[in-house]
Coordinates of C-alpha atoms (C1' of nucleotides) in Angstrom, one line a residue:
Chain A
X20 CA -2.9 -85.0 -45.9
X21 CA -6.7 -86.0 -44.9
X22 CA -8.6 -86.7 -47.8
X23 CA -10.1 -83.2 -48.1
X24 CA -13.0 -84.1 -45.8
X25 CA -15.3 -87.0 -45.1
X26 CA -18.2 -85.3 -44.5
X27 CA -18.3 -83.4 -47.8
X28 CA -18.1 -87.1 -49.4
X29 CA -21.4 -87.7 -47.6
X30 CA -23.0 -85.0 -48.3
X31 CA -21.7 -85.4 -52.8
X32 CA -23.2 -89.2 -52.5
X33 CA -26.6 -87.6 -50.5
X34 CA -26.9 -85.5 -53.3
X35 CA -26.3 -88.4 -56.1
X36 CA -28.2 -90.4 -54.2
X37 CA -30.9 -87.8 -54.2
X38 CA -30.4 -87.4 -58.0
X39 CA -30.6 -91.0 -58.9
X40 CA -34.3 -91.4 -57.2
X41 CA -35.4 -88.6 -59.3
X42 CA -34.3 -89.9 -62.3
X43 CA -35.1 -93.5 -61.5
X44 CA -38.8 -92.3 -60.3
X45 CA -39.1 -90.7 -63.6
X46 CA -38.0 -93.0 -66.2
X47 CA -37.4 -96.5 -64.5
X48 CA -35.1 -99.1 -65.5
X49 CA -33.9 -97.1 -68.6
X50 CA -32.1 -94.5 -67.0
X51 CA -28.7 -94.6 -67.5
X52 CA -25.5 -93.9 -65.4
X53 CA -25.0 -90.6 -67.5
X54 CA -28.3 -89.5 -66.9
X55 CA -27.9 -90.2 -62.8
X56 CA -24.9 -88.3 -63.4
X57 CA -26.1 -85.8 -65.1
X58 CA -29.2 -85.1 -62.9
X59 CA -26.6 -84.8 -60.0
X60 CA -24.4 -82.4 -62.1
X61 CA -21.3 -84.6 -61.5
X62 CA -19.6 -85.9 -63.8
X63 CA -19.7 -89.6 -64.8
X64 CA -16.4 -90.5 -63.7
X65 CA -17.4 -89.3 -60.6
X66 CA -20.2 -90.8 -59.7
X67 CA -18.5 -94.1 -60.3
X68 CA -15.7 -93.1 -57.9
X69 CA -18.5 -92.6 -55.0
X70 CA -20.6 -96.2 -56.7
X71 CA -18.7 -98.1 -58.3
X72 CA -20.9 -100.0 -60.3
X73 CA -24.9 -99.5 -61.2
X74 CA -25.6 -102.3 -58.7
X75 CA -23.9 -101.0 -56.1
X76 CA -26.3 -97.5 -56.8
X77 CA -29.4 -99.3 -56.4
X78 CA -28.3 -100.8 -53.3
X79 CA -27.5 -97.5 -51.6
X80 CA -30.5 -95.8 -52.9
X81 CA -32.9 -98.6 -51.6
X82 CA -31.1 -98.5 -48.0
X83 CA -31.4 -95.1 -48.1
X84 CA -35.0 -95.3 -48.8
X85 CA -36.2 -98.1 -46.7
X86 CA -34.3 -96.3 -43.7
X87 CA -35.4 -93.0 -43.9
X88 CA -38.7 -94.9 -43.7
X89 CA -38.5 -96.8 -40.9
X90 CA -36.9 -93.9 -39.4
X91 CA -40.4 -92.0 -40.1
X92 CA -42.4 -95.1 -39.1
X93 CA -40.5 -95.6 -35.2
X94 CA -40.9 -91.5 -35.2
X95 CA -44.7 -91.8 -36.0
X96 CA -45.1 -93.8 -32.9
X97 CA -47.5 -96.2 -33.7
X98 CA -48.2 -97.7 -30.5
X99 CA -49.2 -94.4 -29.0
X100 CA -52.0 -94.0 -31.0
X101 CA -55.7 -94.9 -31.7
X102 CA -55.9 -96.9 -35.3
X103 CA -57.5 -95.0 -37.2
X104 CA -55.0 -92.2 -36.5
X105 CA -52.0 -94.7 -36.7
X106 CA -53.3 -95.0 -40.1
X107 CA -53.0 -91.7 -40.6
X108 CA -49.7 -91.2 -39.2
X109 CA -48.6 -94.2 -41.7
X110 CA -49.8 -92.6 -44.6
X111 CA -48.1 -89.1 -43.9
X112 CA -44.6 -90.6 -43.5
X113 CA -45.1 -92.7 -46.4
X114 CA -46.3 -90.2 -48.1
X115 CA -43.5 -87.9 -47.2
X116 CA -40.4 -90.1 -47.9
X117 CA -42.1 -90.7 -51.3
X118 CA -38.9 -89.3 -53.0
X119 CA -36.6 -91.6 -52.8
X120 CA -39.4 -94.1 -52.2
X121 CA -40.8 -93.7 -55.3
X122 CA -38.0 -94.5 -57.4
X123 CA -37.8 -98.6 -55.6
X124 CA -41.2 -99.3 -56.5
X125 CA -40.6 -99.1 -60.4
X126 CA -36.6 -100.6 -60.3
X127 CA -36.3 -102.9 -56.9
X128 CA -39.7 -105.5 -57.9
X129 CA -39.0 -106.4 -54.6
X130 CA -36.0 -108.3 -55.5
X131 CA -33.3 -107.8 -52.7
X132 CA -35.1 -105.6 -50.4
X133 CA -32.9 -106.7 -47.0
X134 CA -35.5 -109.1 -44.7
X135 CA -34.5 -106.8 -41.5
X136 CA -36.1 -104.4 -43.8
X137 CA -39.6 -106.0 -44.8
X138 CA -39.2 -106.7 -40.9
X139 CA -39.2 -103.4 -39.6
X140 CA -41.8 -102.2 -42.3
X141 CA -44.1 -104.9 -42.5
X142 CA -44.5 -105.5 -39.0
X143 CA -45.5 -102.3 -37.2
X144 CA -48.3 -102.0 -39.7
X145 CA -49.3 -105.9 -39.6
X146 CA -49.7 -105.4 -36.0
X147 CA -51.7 -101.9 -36.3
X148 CA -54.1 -103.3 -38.6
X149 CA -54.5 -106.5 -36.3
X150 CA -55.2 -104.2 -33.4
X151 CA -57.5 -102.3 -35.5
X152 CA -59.2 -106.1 -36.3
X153 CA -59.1 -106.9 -32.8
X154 CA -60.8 -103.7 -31.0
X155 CA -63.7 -103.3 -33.7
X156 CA -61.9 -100.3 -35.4
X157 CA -61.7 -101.7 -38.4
X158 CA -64.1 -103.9 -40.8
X159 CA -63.4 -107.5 -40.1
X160 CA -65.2 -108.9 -42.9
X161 CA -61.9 -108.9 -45.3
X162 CA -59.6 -110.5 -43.4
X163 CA -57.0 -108.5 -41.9
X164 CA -54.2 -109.4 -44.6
X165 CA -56.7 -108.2 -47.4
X166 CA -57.2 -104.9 -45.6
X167 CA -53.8 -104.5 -45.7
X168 CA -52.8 -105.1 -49.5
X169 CA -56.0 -103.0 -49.8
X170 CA -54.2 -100.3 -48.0
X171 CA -50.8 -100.6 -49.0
X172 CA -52.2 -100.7 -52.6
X173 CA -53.7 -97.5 -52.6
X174 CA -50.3 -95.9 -50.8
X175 CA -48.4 -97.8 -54.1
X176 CA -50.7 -96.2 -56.2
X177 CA -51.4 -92.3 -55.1
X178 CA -47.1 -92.9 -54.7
X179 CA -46.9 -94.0 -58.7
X180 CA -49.4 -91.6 -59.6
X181 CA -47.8 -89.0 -58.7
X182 CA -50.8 -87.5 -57.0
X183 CA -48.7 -86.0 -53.9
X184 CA -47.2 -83.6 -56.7
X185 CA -50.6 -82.3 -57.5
X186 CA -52.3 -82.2 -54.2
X187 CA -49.3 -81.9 -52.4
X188 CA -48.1 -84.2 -49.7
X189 CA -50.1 -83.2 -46.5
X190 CA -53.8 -82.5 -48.4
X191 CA -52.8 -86.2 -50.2
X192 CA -52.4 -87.6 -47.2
X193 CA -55.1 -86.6 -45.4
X194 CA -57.2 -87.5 -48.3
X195 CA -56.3 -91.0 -48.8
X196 CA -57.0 -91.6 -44.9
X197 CA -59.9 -90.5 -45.4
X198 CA -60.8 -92.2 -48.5
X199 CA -59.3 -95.4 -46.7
X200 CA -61.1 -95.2 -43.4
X201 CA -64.6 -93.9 -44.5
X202 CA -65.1 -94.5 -48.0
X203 CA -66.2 -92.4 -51.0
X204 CA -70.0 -93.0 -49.7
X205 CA -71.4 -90.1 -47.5
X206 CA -71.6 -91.3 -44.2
Chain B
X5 CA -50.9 -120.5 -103.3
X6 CA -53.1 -118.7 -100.3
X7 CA -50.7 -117.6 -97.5
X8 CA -51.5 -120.4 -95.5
X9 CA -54.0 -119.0 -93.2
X10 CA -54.8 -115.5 -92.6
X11 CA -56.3 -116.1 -89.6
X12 CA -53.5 -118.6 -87.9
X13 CA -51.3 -116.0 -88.4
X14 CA -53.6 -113.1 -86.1
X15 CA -53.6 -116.1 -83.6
X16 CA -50.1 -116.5 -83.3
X17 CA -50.0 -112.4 -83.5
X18 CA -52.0 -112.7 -80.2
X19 CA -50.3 -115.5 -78.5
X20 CA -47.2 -113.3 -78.9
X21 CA -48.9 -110.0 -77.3
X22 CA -50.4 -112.6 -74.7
X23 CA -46.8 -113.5 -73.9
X24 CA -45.0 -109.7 -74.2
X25 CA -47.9 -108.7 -71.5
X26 CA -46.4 -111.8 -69.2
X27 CA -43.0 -111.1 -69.3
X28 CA -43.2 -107.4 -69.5
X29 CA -45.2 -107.1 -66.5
X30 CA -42.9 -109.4 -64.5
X31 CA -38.9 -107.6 -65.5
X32 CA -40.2 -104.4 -67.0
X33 CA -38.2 -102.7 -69.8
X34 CA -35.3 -104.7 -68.7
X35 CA -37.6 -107.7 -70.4
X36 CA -35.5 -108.4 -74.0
X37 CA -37.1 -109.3 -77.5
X38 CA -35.4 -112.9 -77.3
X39 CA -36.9 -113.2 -73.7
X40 CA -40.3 -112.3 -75.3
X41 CA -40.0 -114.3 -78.5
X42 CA -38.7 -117.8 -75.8
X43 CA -42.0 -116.7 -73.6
X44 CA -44.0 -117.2 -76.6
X45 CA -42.4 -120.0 -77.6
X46 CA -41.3 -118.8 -80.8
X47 CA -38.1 -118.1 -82.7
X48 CA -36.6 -115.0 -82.5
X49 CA -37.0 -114.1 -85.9
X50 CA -40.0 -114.6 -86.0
X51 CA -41.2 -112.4 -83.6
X52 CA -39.6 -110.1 -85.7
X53 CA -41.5 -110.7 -88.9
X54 CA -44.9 -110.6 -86.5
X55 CA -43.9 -107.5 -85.4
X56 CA -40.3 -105.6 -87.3
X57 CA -39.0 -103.8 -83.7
X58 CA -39.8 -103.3 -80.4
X59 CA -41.6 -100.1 -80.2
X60 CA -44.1 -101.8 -82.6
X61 CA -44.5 -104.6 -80.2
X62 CA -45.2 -102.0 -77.6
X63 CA -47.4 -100.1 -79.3
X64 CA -49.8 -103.3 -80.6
X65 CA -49.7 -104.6 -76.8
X66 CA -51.1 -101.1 -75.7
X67 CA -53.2 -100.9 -78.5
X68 CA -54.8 -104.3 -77.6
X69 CA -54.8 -103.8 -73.9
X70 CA -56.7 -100.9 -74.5
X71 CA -59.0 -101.7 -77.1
X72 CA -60.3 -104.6 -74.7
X73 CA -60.2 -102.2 -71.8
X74 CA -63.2 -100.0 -73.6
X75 CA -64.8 -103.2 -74.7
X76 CA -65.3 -104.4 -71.4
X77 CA -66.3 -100.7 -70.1
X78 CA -69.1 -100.0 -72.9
X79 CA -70.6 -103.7 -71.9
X80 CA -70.3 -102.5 -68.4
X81 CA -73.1 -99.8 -69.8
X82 CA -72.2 -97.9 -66.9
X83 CA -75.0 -95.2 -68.0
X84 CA -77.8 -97.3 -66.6
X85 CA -76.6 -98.5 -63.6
X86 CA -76.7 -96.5 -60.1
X87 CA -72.9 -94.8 -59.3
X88 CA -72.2 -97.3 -56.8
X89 CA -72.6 -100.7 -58.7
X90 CA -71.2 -98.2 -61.8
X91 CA -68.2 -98.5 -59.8
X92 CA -68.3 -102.1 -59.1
X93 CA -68.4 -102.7 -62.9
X94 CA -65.8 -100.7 -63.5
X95 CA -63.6 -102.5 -60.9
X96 CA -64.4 -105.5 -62.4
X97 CA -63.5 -104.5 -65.9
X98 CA -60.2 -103.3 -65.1
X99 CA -59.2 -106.1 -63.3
X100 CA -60.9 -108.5 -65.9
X101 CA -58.7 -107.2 -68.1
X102 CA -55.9 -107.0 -66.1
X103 CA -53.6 -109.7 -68.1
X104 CA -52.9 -106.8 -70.7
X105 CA -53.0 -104.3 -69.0
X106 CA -50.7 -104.2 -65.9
X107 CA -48.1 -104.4 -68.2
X108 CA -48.4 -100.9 -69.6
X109 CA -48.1 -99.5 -66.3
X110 CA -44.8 -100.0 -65.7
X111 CA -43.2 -99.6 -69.7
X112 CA -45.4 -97.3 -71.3
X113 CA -45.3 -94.6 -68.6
X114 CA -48.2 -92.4 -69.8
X115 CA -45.5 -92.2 -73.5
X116 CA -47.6 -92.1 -75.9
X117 CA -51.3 -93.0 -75.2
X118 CA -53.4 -92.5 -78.0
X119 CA -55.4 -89.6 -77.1
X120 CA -58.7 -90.8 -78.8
X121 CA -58.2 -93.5 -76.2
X122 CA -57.9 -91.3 -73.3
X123 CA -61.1 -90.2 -73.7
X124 CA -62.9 -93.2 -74.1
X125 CA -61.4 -94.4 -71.1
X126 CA -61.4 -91.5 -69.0
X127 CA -64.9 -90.0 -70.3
X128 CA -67.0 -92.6 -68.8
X129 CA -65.7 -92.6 -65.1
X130 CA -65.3 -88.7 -65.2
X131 CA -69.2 -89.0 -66.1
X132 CA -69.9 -91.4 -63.3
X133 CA -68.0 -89.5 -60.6
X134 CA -69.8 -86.4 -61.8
X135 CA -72.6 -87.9 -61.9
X136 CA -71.9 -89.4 -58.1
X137 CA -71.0 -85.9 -56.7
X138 CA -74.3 -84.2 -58.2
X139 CA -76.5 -87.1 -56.7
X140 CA -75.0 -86.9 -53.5
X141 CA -74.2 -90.8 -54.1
X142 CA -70.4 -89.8 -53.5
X143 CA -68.9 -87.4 -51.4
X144 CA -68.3 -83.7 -52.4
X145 CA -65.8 -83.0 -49.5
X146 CA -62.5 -83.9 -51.3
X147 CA -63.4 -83.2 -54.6
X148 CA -64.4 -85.0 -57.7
X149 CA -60.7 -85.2 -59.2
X150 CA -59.2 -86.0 -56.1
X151 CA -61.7 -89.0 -55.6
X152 CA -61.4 -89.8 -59.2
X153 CA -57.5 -89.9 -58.6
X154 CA -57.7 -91.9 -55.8
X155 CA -60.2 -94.4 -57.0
X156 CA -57.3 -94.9 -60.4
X157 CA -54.6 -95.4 -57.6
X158 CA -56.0 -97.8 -56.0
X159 CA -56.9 -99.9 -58.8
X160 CA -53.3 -99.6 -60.5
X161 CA -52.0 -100.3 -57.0
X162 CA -54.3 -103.7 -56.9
X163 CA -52.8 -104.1 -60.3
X164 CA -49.1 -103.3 -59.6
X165 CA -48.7 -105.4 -56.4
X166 CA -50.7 -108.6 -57.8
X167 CA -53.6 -108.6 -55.3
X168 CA -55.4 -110.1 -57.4
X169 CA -53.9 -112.8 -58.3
X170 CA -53.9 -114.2 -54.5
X171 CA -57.3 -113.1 -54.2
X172 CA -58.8 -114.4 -57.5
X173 CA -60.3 -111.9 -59.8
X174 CA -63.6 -111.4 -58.3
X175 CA -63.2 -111.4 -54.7
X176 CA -60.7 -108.6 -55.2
X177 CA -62.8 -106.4 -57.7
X178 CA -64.9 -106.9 -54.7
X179 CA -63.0 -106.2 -51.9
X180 CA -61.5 -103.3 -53.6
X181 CA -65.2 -101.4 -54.2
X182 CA -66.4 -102.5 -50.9
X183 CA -63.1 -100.5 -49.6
X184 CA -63.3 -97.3 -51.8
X185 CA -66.9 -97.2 -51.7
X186 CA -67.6 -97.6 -47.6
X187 CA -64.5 -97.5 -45.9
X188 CA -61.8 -99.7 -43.8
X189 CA -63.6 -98.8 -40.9
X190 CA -66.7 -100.7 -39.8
X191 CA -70.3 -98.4 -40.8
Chain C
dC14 C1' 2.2 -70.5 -52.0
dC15 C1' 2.8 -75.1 -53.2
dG16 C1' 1.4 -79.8 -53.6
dC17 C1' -1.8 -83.4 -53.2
dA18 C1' -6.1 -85.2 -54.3
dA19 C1' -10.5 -85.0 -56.2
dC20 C1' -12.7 -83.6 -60.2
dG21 C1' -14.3 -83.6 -65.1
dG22 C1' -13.4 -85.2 -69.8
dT23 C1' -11.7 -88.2 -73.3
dA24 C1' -10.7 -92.4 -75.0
dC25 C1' -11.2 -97.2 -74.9
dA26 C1' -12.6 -102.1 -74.2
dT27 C1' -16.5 -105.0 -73.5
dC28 C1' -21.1 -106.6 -73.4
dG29 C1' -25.8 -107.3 -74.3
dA30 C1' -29.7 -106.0 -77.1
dT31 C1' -31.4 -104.7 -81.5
dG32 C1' -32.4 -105.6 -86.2
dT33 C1' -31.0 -107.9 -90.7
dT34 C1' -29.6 -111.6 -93.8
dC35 C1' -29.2 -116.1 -95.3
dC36 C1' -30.2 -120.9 -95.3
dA37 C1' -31.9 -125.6 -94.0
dT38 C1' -36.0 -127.8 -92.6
dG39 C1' -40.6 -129.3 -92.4
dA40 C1' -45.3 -129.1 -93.1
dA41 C1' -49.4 -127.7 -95.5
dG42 C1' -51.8 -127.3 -100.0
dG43 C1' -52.6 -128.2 -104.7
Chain D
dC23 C1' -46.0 -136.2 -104.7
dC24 C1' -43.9 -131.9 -105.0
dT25 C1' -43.9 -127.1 -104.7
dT26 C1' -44.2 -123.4 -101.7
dC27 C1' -43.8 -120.8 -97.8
dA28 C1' -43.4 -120.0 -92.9
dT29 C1' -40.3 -121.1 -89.4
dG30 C1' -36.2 -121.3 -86.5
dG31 C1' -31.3 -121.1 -86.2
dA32 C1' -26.9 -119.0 -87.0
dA33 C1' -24.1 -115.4 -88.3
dC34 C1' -23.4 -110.6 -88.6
dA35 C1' -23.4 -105.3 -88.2
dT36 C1' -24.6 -101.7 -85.2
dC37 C1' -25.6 -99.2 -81.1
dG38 C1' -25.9 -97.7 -76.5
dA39 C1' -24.6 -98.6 -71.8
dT40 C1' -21.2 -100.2 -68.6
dG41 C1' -16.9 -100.0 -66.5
dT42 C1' -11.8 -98.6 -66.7
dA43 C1' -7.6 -96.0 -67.6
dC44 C1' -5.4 -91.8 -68.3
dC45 C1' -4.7 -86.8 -68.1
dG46 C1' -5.2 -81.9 -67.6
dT47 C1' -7.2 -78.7 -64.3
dT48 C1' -8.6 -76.8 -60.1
dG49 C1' -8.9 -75.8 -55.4
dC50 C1' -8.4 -76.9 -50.5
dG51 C1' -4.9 -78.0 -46.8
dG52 C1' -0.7 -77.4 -44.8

DNA sequence: CCGCAACGGTACATCGATGTTCCATGAAGG
DNA sequence: CCTTCATGGAACATCGATGTACCGTTGCGG
């Protein structure tokens, strides 16, 4: 027998997955099942035999999401780097898992985001931007944690604004760095 | 006879908008008329005779939020002020009238704006950006949209993620212009 | 080439939210 | 004091979304 293949299944519920950020970036909360569906050109039916319930959806979408991120932020290699460019490095892999990203900041309000999640996220850039307070690479005067919503803000934002669509992900990246780092003053 | 009291009644009309910008900023469209009428503290039907469905809720609450979003930018008279403190005012207008506002970022995702207030909101800071790029008070490298764009997202992040309510109004409005304007990294 | 299993569609039960109607109550105003 | 009117509650109809069951079709695997 073999159920056709188990790798195919991974790739269908990918592709729903996929679907369902899209949808859910777009219009939030009131997207429906059928419209996930729909968007994934499956039928409804279907996609509840791969999720079985709406919960069960978000789940695997914000796992999804918050892994592919971390994956981005070990691969960025933060250690390895000066600040200012660890910044940098932050903001292009946030920036570039914005896709399925996206779609938690309007559904999840941080309601079950996993805590070995907000571990692994939080932390690495806690302890670049306390480095960057420590060695005089970054402005002390706002307190490290303000700095930080300050940042992570403005990553929020360009994400909800959808300005990586116009600018397109690598020229928005660099952009907010630089915006971040020196400011909309000349220097 | 005299309808009891004209003016009670606009009072309790703002109490309830005070109340649908609470609750709709905290669940979002999942946020239900009953949960809005109980925020209010005010019968369900009642809400209803205030305001006959939802979408006219929604469209008085953006109506108000914006109305007092151009009050506050007029008496900003950003014309006579350099482009730097223009931008502090404008920082602190926003988030002055935050209460309102954050709301409309998640529901009314860009719907159905009023255009006459798109411009009124949007004329003003396009003039002081302009105005910043031909004085050389801003920089020209990235563009005057781009900054434009990124000086919005980093406000409705600030918005979105509540940094000012930790902060306190001011020292955020602060913080943020002190960031956008010179920069995370010390000058 | 044949059968199993996944698929898509239809139909259905259920649930919560919306909007409406009606009525009892209580308080302000004349 | 007594009328009047807004209020709040209950009951109701309706609608869309969720989740489930069934069924005909299709296509891959053996």
């Amino acid at each position: 027998m073999m159920t056709r293949s188990p790798i195919l299944r991974d790739h269908v519920a990918a592709a729903i997955l996929d679907a369902a950020a899209i949808v859910l970036a777009e219009r939030g909360d009131t997207a429906s099942m059928a419209d996930v569906a729909a968007a994934a050109g499956v039928g409804r039916t279907t996609l509840y035999r791969y999720f079985p319930n709406r919960d069960k959806l978000l789940h695997a979408l914000t796992e999804a999401a918050l892994t592919e991120l971390v994956d981005r932020l070990v691969a960025a290699r933060l250690e390895s780097a000066s600040v200012p460019d660890g910044i940098a490095r932050v903001t292009r892999a946030v920036l570039g898992a914005a896709g399925k990203y996206q779609a938690l900041a309007h559904t999840a309000r941080k309601a079950d985001m996993p805590p070995e999640f907000a571990d692994q996220l939080g932390e690495p850039l806690a302890m670049l931007f306390r480095r960057g307070a420590a060695d005089g690479s970054l402005r002390a005067d706002l307190g490290t944690e303000t700095l930080l919503g300050l940042y992570t803000a403005l990553l929020e934002g360009v994400l909800s604004q959808g300005l990586h669509h116009h600018l397109g992900a690598e020229p928005a990246a660099s952009a907010l760095t630089s915006i971040f780092l020196d400011g909309a003053r000349p220097r």
